[in-house]
C-alpha cells in the first residue's frame, strides 16, 4: 500500500451548479460546501500563546487560517461584515473548541474608522497583537473597463488596498520582534482576467506592499510576506465574483484539474506566521494548483 496521496483526488472535485449569492456571500450557502479543514487540520503547537487578527476570517481562506491558528495554539480575532455573522459564529465556535479565545469583530473595513476599530478591539480583547493577516477583499466581475463604474473601482480600492495599508499602520505600534504580517495576494496579480481589472490591481498591490514593508520592517524583526492563491472554492466566487460560466467550471482548468479547498491553504498561513519561517520575509508563497508564477 503506497503512503502517497494523489493531489488530484486528495480533496473533492468542485463541480458547482449555477448559483448566485448577494455580496459578500456566505460559506453556509456554498454548493458544494468548501472544506475549511474543520475535520482534518491537526495543530502542532507552532503558535502557542500568540495573538492573531485575520480580516475576512469568517469564511473561505481566512476561516481556514483561523481554524488552523487556533489549533496551533493562538488566540484569534476575526473581522467580517455584519451580515456575515452566521459564518463567523461557526468559526468562533471552532476557535473555542480548540481551547483558544476567539473574538468576532463585525466591521466595514472600507472606512478609516473601521480599520482603526478592528485593531483597537483586537488589542483590547487579546491584550496585544503578534500576527496580522490582511485577507479581506471584494471581487466583483465586470464586462470590461467601459462597464466598470467609478464607484465600484473606488470601493474595491478602499476595501482591498486602503484597508490593508490602514490596518497594518494601526497594528504596527503593537507588533514586537517575532511578529508576522501576511497579505493575501492572488494569481490575478500575474495572470489577470479581463473581467477583474480593479480586483487584479489590488492583488498586485498586495505583492508590492508586502515587499516594500518587508524592506522596512525585517530589520526590526518583523517578517512580512504574501500568499498568492490560485482558484479556491469560497463565497467570493458565486457572489458576483465571476461570470456564471466561470462559476460552474470553477478551477477545472488548473493543472491539478480541480479548484482548491481553503483547507489546502492553511499550512501556508501557519508557516509564514510561525518560527519555521524565521528567515522568510519579503516573499510571496504561491499556492496555485500548478499554475506557474514569477
Ligand atoms: P471570502 O468571501 O470567504 O473572504 C473575503 C472576506 O472579505 C469576506 O468574508 C468578508 O468578511 C471580507 N470583506 C469583504 N469586504 C469587506 C469589508 N468592506 N469590510 C470587512 N470585511 C470585508 O473569500 P476568499 O476567497 O476566502 O477571500 C479571501 C482572500 O483570498 C481575498 O483577499 C481574496 O482576494 C483572496 N483570493 C481568493 C482566491 C479564490 O479563488 N477564492 C484566489 C486568490 C486570492
Ligand atoms: Mg465571508
Short mmCIF file of C-alpha atoms and ligand atoms in Angstrom, two decimals:
data_model
loop_
_atom_site.label_atom_id
_atom_site.label_comp_id
_atom_site.label_asym_id
_atom_site.label_seq_id
_atom_site.Cartn_x
_atom_site.Cartn_y
_atom_site.Cartn_z
CA UNK A 1 0.00 0.00 0.00
CA UNK A 2 1.53 3.35 -1.06
CA UNK A 3 1.83 6.02 1.64
CA UNK A 4 1.27 8.71 -1.01
CA UNK A 5 -1.84 10.81 -1.58
CA UNK A 6 -2.56 11.94 -5.13
CA UNK A 7 -3.17 15.74 -5.00
CA UNK A 8 -5.59 15.47 -7.94
CA UNK A 9 -8.01 13.48 -5.80
CA UNK A 10 -6.98 14.20 -2.20
CA UNK A 11 -9.78 16.78 -1.99
CA UNK A 12 -13.13 16.50 -3.77
CA UNK A 13 -13.51 17.99 -7.23
CA UNK A 14 -15.70 21.10 -7.14
CA UNK A 15 -18.38 20.85 -9.82
CA UNK A 16 -20.74 23.68 -8.84
CA UNK A 17 -24.33 24.04 -10.03
CA UNK A 18 -25.45 27.52 -11.13
CA UNK A 19 -25.76 29.71 -8.03
CA UNK A 20 -25.66 33.38 -7.04
CA UNK A 21 -25.43 34.94 -3.61
CA UNK A 22 -25.60 38.63 -2.73
CA UNK A 23 -22.17 40.14 -1.96
CA UNK A 24 -20.28 39.23 0.30
CA UNK A 25 -21.74 35.69 0.22
CA UNK A 26 -21.83 33.04 2.93
CA UNK A 27 -19.88 29.80 3.26
CA UNK A 28 -23.03 28.14 4.65
CA UNK A 29 -24.79 28.65 1.28
CA UNK A 30 -21.99 27.33 -0.97
CA UNK A 31 -22.88 24.35 -3.17
CA UNK A 32 -20.94 22.12 -2.82
CA UNK A 33 -19.62 23.09 0.61
CA UNK A 34 -15.96 24.11 0.87
CA UNK A 35 -13.53 22.19 3.07
CA UNK A 36 -12.10 24.60 5.65
CA UNK A 37 -10.09 21.90 7.45
CA UNK A 38 -12.68 21.67 10.22
CA UNK A 39 -12.45 17.85 10.33
CA UNK A 40 -8.84 17.48 9.27
CA UNK A 41 -6.46 20.21 10.49
CA UNK A 42 -4.21 18.96 13.29
CA UNK A 43 -2.10 21.54 15.16
CA UNK A 44 1.49 21.04 16.32
CA UNK A 45 1.88 23.88 18.85
CA UNK A 46 3.55 26.18 16.35
CA UNK A 47 1.76 29.35 17.50
CA UNK A 48 1.21 28.77 21.21
CA UNK A 49 0.23 31.93 23.10
CA UNK A 50 0.32 34.20 20.04
CA UNK A 51 -2.44 36.66 19.23
CA UNK A 52 -3.69 36.91 15.67
CA UNK A 53 -6.04 39.17 13.73
CA UNK A 54 -7.41 37.79 10.46
CA UNK A 55 -9.53 40.14 8.35
CA UNK A 56 -12.19 38.22 6.43
CA UNK A 57 -11.70 35.35 8.88
CA UNK A 58 -15.38 34.36 8.85
CA UNK A 59 -15.27 32.33 5.64
CA UNK A 60 -13.12 30.86 2.91
CA UNK A 61 -9.36 31.20 3.10
CA UNK A 62 -9.35 33.41 6.20
CA UNK A 63 -11.60 30.95 8.05
CA UNK A 64 -9.29 28.02 7.23
CA UNK A 65 -6.36 30.07 8.57
CA UNK A 66 -8.35 30.96 11.71
CA UNK A 67 -9.15 27.30 12.48
CA UNK A 68 -5.52 26.30 11.92
CA UNK A 69 -4.12 29.17 14.00
CA UNK A 70 -6.35 28.26 16.95
CA UNK A 71 -5.35 24.57 16.74
CA UNK A 72 -1.69 25.71 16.67
CA UNK A 73 -2.35 27.48 19.99
CA UNK A 74 -3.12 31.09 19.03
CA UNK A 75 -5.94 33.32 20.21
CA UNK A 76 -7.69 34.66 17.12
CA UNK A 77 -9.73 37.77 16.32
CA UNK A 78 -11.67 37.63 13.06
CA UNK A 79 -13.12 40.66 11.25
CA UNK A 80 -16.03 40.50 8.80
CA UNK A 81 -19.08 42.44 7.60
CA UNK A 82 -22.09 42.36 9.98
CA UNK A 83 -24.19 40.27 7.54
CA UNK A 84 -21.57 37.51 7.78
CA UNK A 85 -22.25 36.80 11.47
CA UNK A 86 -23.71 33.30 10.76
CA UNK A 87 -20.40 32.21 9.16
CA UNK A 88 -18.39 33.96 11.87
CA UNK A 89 -20.28 32.10 14.62
CA UNK A 90 -19.17 28.74 13.17
CA UNK A 91 -15.50 29.80 13.10
CA UNK A 92 -15.62 31.39 16.57
CA UNK A 93 -17.02 28.12 17.91
CA UNK A 94 -14.17 26.18 16.25
CA UNK A 95 -11.62 28.52 17.85
CA UNK A 96 -13.27 27.99 21.25
CA UNK A 97 -13.38 24.22 20.72
CA UNK A 98 -9.60 24.35 20.20
CA UNK A 99 -9.31 25.83 23.69
CA UNK A 100 -8.38 29.32 22.49
CA UNK A 101 -10.02 32.75 22.67
CA UNK A 102 -11.99 33.75 19.58
CA UNK A 103 -13.10 37.36 19.10
CA UNK A 104 -15.59 38.38 16.42
CA UNK A 105 -15.41 41.94 15.10
CA UNK A 106 -18.22 42.90 12.68
CA UNK A 107 -16.87 45.97 10.88
CA UNK A 108 -16.75 47.69 7.50
CA UNK A 109 -13.07 47.87 6.58
CA UNK A 110 -13.70 50.12 3.58
CA UNK A 111 -13.68 53.03 6.06
CA UNK A 112 -10.79 54.50 8.05
CA UNK A 113 -12.84 54.28 11.27
CA UNK A 114 -13.44 50.57 10.65
CA UNK A 115 -9.71 49.94 10.19
CA UNK A 116 -8.90 51.77 13.40
CA UNK A 117 -11.64 49.94 15.29
CA UNK A 118 -10.55 46.46 14.23
CA UNK A 119 -7.04 46.88 15.62
CA UNK A 120 -8.17 48.67 18.79
CA UNK A 121 -10.80 45.98 19.53
CA UNK A 122 -8.31 43.16 18.91
CA UNK A 123 -5.63 44.62 21.16
CA UNK A 124 -8.15 45.33 23.90
CA UNK A 125 -9.68 41.85 23.77
CA UNK A 126 -6.49 39.79 23.30
CA UNK A 127 -4.06 42.01 25.22
CA UNK A 128 -1.85 42.58 22.18
CA UNK A 129 -1.20 41.51 18.60
CA UNK A 130 1.53 39.28 17.13
CA UNK A 131 0.17 38.06 13.77
CA UNK A 132 -1.74 40.22 11.28
CA UNK A 133 -3.37 38.60 8.24
CA UNK A 134 -4.69 41.19 5.75
CA UNK A 135 -7.08 38.91 3.90
CA UNK A 136 -10.44 40.73 3.45
CA UNK A 137 -11.28 41.67 -0.14
CA UNK A 138 -14.14 42.29 -2.51
CA UNK A 139 -14.19 40.84 -6.03
CA UNK A 140 -16.98 41.85 -8.42
CA UNK A 141 -16.65 40.99 -12.10
CA UNK A 142 -17.44 43.49 -14.89
CA UNK A 143 -17.63 43.09 -18.65
CA UNK A 144 -14.60 45.26 -19.45
CA UNK A 145 -13.46 48.72 -18.35
CA UNK A 146 -16.40 50.52 -20.02
CA UNK A 147 -18.77 48.66 -17.71
CA UNK A 148 -16.70 49.18 -14.58
CA UNK A 149 -18.36 52.07 -12.69
CA UNK A 150 -16.14 54.59 -10.93
CA UNK A 151 -17.92 53.85 -7.64
CA UNK A 152 -17.07 50.15 -7.94
CA UNK A 153 -13.43 50.85 -8.74
CA UNK A 154 -13.25 53.18 -5.73
CA UNK A 155 -14.88 50.72 -3.31
CA UNK A 156 -12.61 47.88 -4.44
CA UNK A 157 -9.54 50.07 -3.83
CA UNK A 158 -10.79 51.13 -0.41
CA UNK A 159 -11.72 47.59 0.66
CA UNK A 160 -8.67 45.78 -0.69
CA UNK A 161 -5.80 48.30 -0.77
CA UNK A 162 -6.61 51.15 1.63
CA UNK A 163 -7.76 48.71 4.33
CA UNK A 164 -4.58 46.63 4.10
CA UNK A 165 -2.47 49.79 4.39
CA UNK A 166 -4.60 51.28 7.17
CA UNK A 167 -4.94 48.14 9.29
CA UNK A 168 -1.20 47.46 9.01
CA UNK A 169 -0.38 51.04 10.01
CA UNK A 170 -2.69 50.85 13.01
CA UNK A 171 -1.27 47.46 14.03
CA UNK A 172 2.39 48.39 13.76
CA UNK A 173 2.80 50.10 17.16
CA UNK A 174 1.61 46.85 18.79
CA UNK A 175 3.91 44.45 16.91
CA UNK A 176 7.14 43.19 18.51
CA UNK A 177 10.20 41.47 17.00
CA UNK A 178 9.00 37.97 16.08
CA UNK A 179 5.66 39.26 14.80
CA UNK A 180 4.46 38.37 11.30
CA UNK A 181 2.35 40.25 8.75
CA UNK A 182 0.76 38.30 5.89
CA UNK A 183 -1.12 39.72 2.90
CA UNK A 184 -3.40 37.70 0.64
CA UNK A 185 -2.45 38.35 -2.98
CA UNK A 186 -3.65 36.24 -5.93
CA UNK A 187 -2.59 34.58 -9.15
CA UNK A 188 -4.58 37.52 -10.61
CA UNK A 189 -1.56 39.71 -9.77
CA UNK A 190 0.40 37.87 -12.50
CA UNK A 191 -2.19 36.37 -14.79
CA UNK A 192 -5.08 38.88 -14.95
CA UNK A 193 -8.62 38.19 -16.15
CA UNK A 194 -10.20 40.84 -18.37
CA UNK A 195 -13.29 40.76 -16.11
CA UNK A 196 -11.39 41.64 -12.89
CA UNK A 197 -9.46 44.83 -13.73
CA UNK A 198 -9.96 46.61 -10.40
CA UNK A 199 -9.52 43.45 -8.32
CA UNK A 200 -6.34 42.40 -10.14
CA UNK A 201 -4.76 45.80 -9.48
CA UNK A 202 -5.42 45.40 -5.75
CA UNK A 203 -3.82 41.95 -5.66
CA UNK A 204 -0.67 43.21 -7.44
CA UNK A 205 -0.67 45.96 -4.81
CA UNK A 206 -0.58 43.33 -2.05
CA UNK A 207 2.60 41.87 -3.53
CA UNK A 208 4.19 45.28 -3.72
CA UNK A 209 3.03 46.41 -0.27
CA UNK A 210 4.35 43.25 1.35
CA UNK A 211 7.74 43.60 -0.31
CA UNK A 212 8.22 47.30 0.47
CA UNK A 213 7.09 46.76 4.06
CA UNK A 214 9.47 43.82 4.36
CA UNK A 215 12.32 46.17 3.43
CA UNK A 216 11.27 48.49 6.24
CA UNK A 217 10.27 46.01 8.94
CA UNK A 218 12.54 42.97 8.55
CA UNK A 219 15.50 44.88 10.07
CA UNK A 220 13.20 45.44 13.08
CA UNK A 221 12.49 41.70 13.42
CA UNK A 222 9.00 41.80 11.89
CA UNK A 223 8.58 39.50 8.91
CA UNK A 224 6.23 40.44 6.06
CA UNK A 225 5.07 38.04 3.35
CA UNK A 226 2.20 37.35 0.97
CA UNK A 227 0.27 34.27 -0.10
CA UNK A 228 -0.90 34.13 -3.73
CA UNK A 229 -3.75 31.62 -4.10
CA UNK A 230 -4.95 30.21 -7.40
CA UNK A 231 -8.66 29.26 -7.74
CA UNK A 232 -10.12 28.36 -4.32
CA UNK A 233 -13.75 27.49 -3.78
CA UNK A 234 -15.09 30.23 -1.47
CA UNK A 235 -18.16 32.53 -1.25
CA UNK A 236 -16.16 35.22 -3.09
CA UNK A 237 -16.76 33.44 -6.41
CA UNK A 238 -20.57 32.93 -6.64
CA UNK A 239 -21.34 36.35 -5.07
CA UNK A 240 -20.76 38.19 -8.39
CA UNK A 241 -17.04 37.35 -8.28
CA UNK A 242 -17.13 35.53 -11.63
CA UNK A 243 -19.44 35.25 -14.66
CA UNK A 244 -21.74 32.21 -14.29
CA UNK A 245 -19.83 30.08 -16.83
CA UNK A 246 -16.68 30.51 -14.74
CA UNK A 247 -18.55 29.66 -11.52
CA UNK A 248 -19.85 26.37 -12.93
CA UNK A 249 -16.41 25.34 -14.22
CA UNK A 250 -14.51 26.89 -11.33
CA UNK A 251 -10.85 25.86 -11.11
CA UNK A 252 -11.22 22.98 -13.53
CA UNK A 253 -8.67 24.44 -15.98
CA UNK A 254 -5.94 24.44 -13.35
CA UNK A 255 -3.09 21.92 -13.86
CA UNK A 256 -4.43 19.81 -10.96
CA UNK A 257 -7.78 19.72 -12.76
CA UNK A 258 -9.81 20.99 -9.82
CA UNK A 259 -10.34 24.05 -7.60
CA UNK A 260 -8.51 24.23 -4.30
CA UNK A 261 -10.26 23.96 -0.94
CA UNK A 262 -9.39 26.57 1.72
CA UNK A 263 -8.02 23.75 3.92
CA UNK A 264 -5.21 23.38 1.37
CA UNK A 265 -4.01 26.93 2.15
CA UNK A 266 -3.99 26.76 5.94
CA UNK A 267 -0.45 25.38 6.07
CA UNK A 268 0.89 28.34 4.08
CA UNK A 269 -0.56 30.85 6.55
CA UNK A 270 0.67 28.82 9.53
CA UNK A 271 4.17 28.51 8.06
CA UNK A 272 4.54 32.24 7.40
CA UNK A 273 3.25 33.13 10.89
CA UNK A 274 5.48 30.64 12.71
CA UNK A 275 9.17 30.45 13.63
CA UNK A 276 9.55 27.82 10.88
CA UNK A 277 9.68 30.85 8.55
CA UNK A 278 12.23 32.81 10.62
CA UNK A 279 14.40 33.53 7.54
CA UNK A 280 11.45 34.17 5.21
CA UNK A 281 10.41 37.78 4.63
CA UNK A 282 9.56 39.75 1.50
CA UNK A 283 8.40 36.63 -0.30
CA UNK A 284 5.16 35.59 -1.98
CA UNK A 285 4.15 31.97 -1.48
CA UNK A 286 2.12 30.83 -4.48
CA UNK A 287 -0.49 28.11 -3.93
CA UNK A 288 -1.98 27.82 -7.39
CA UNK A 289 -2.68 24.18 -8.14
CA UNK A 290 0.28 24.05 -10.51
CA UNK A 291 -0.03 27.29 -12.48
CA UNK A 292 3.46 28.84 -12.60
CA UNK A 293 4.02 32.31 -11.15
CA UNK A 294 7.10 34.56 -11.49
P1 LIG B 1 -14.37 35.11 1.24
O1 LIG B 1 -15.54 35.81 0.66
O2 LIG B 1 -14.61 33.94 2.08
O3 LIG B 1 -13.47 36.13 2.07
C1 LIG B 1 -13.40 37.50 1.79
C2 LIG B 1 -13.80 38.23 3.05
O4 LIG B 1 -13.55 39.64 2.89
C3 LIG B 1 -15.26 38.13 3.39
O5 LIG B 1 -15.54 37.01 4.19
C4 LIG B 1 -15.52 39.43 4.15
O6 LIG B 1 -15.55 39.18 5.54
C5 LIG B 1 -14.31 40.28 3.86
N1 LIG B 1 -14.72 41.61 3.41
C6 LIG B 1 -15.08 42.00 2.16
N2 LIG B 1 -15.43 43.30 2.19
C7 LIG B 1 -15.27 43.73 3.46
C8 LIG B 1 -15.47 44.97 4.12
N3 LIG B 1 -15.89 46.08 3.46
N4 LIG B 1 -15.23 45.03 5.45
C9 LIG B 1 -14.82 43.95 6.13
N5 LIG B 1 -14.60 42.75 5.56
C10 LIG B 1 -14.82 42.65 4.24
O7 LIG B 1 -13.43 34.73 0.01
P2 LIG B 1 -11.92 34.19 -0.07
O8 LIG B 1 -11.77 33.67 -1.43
O9 LIG B 1 -11.59 33.34 1.09
O10 LIG B 1 -11.07 35.53 0.02
C11 LIG B 1 -10.03 35.72 0.94
C12 LIG B 1 -8.86 36.36 0.22
O11 LIG B 1 -8.34 35.45 -0.74
C13 LIG B 1 -9.19 37.63 -0.52
O12 LIG B 1 -8.14 38.57 -0.30
C14 LIG B 1 -9.15 37.20 -1.98
O13 LIG B 1 -8.77 38.27 -2.82
C15 LIG B 1 -8.08 36.15 -1.92
N6 LIG B 1 -8.05 35.21 -3.04
C16 LIG B 1 -9.07 34.33 -3.24
C17 LIG B 1 -8.99 33.45 -4.30
C18 LIG B 1 -10.07 32.46 -4.57
O14 LIG B 1 -10.03 31.79 -5.61
N7 LIG B 1 -11.04 32.28 -3.69
C19 LIG B 1 -7.89 33.46 -5.15
C20 LIG B 1 -6.87 34.37 -4.91
C21 LIG B 1 -6.95 35.23 -3.86
MG1 LIG B 2 -17.31 35.83 4.37
#
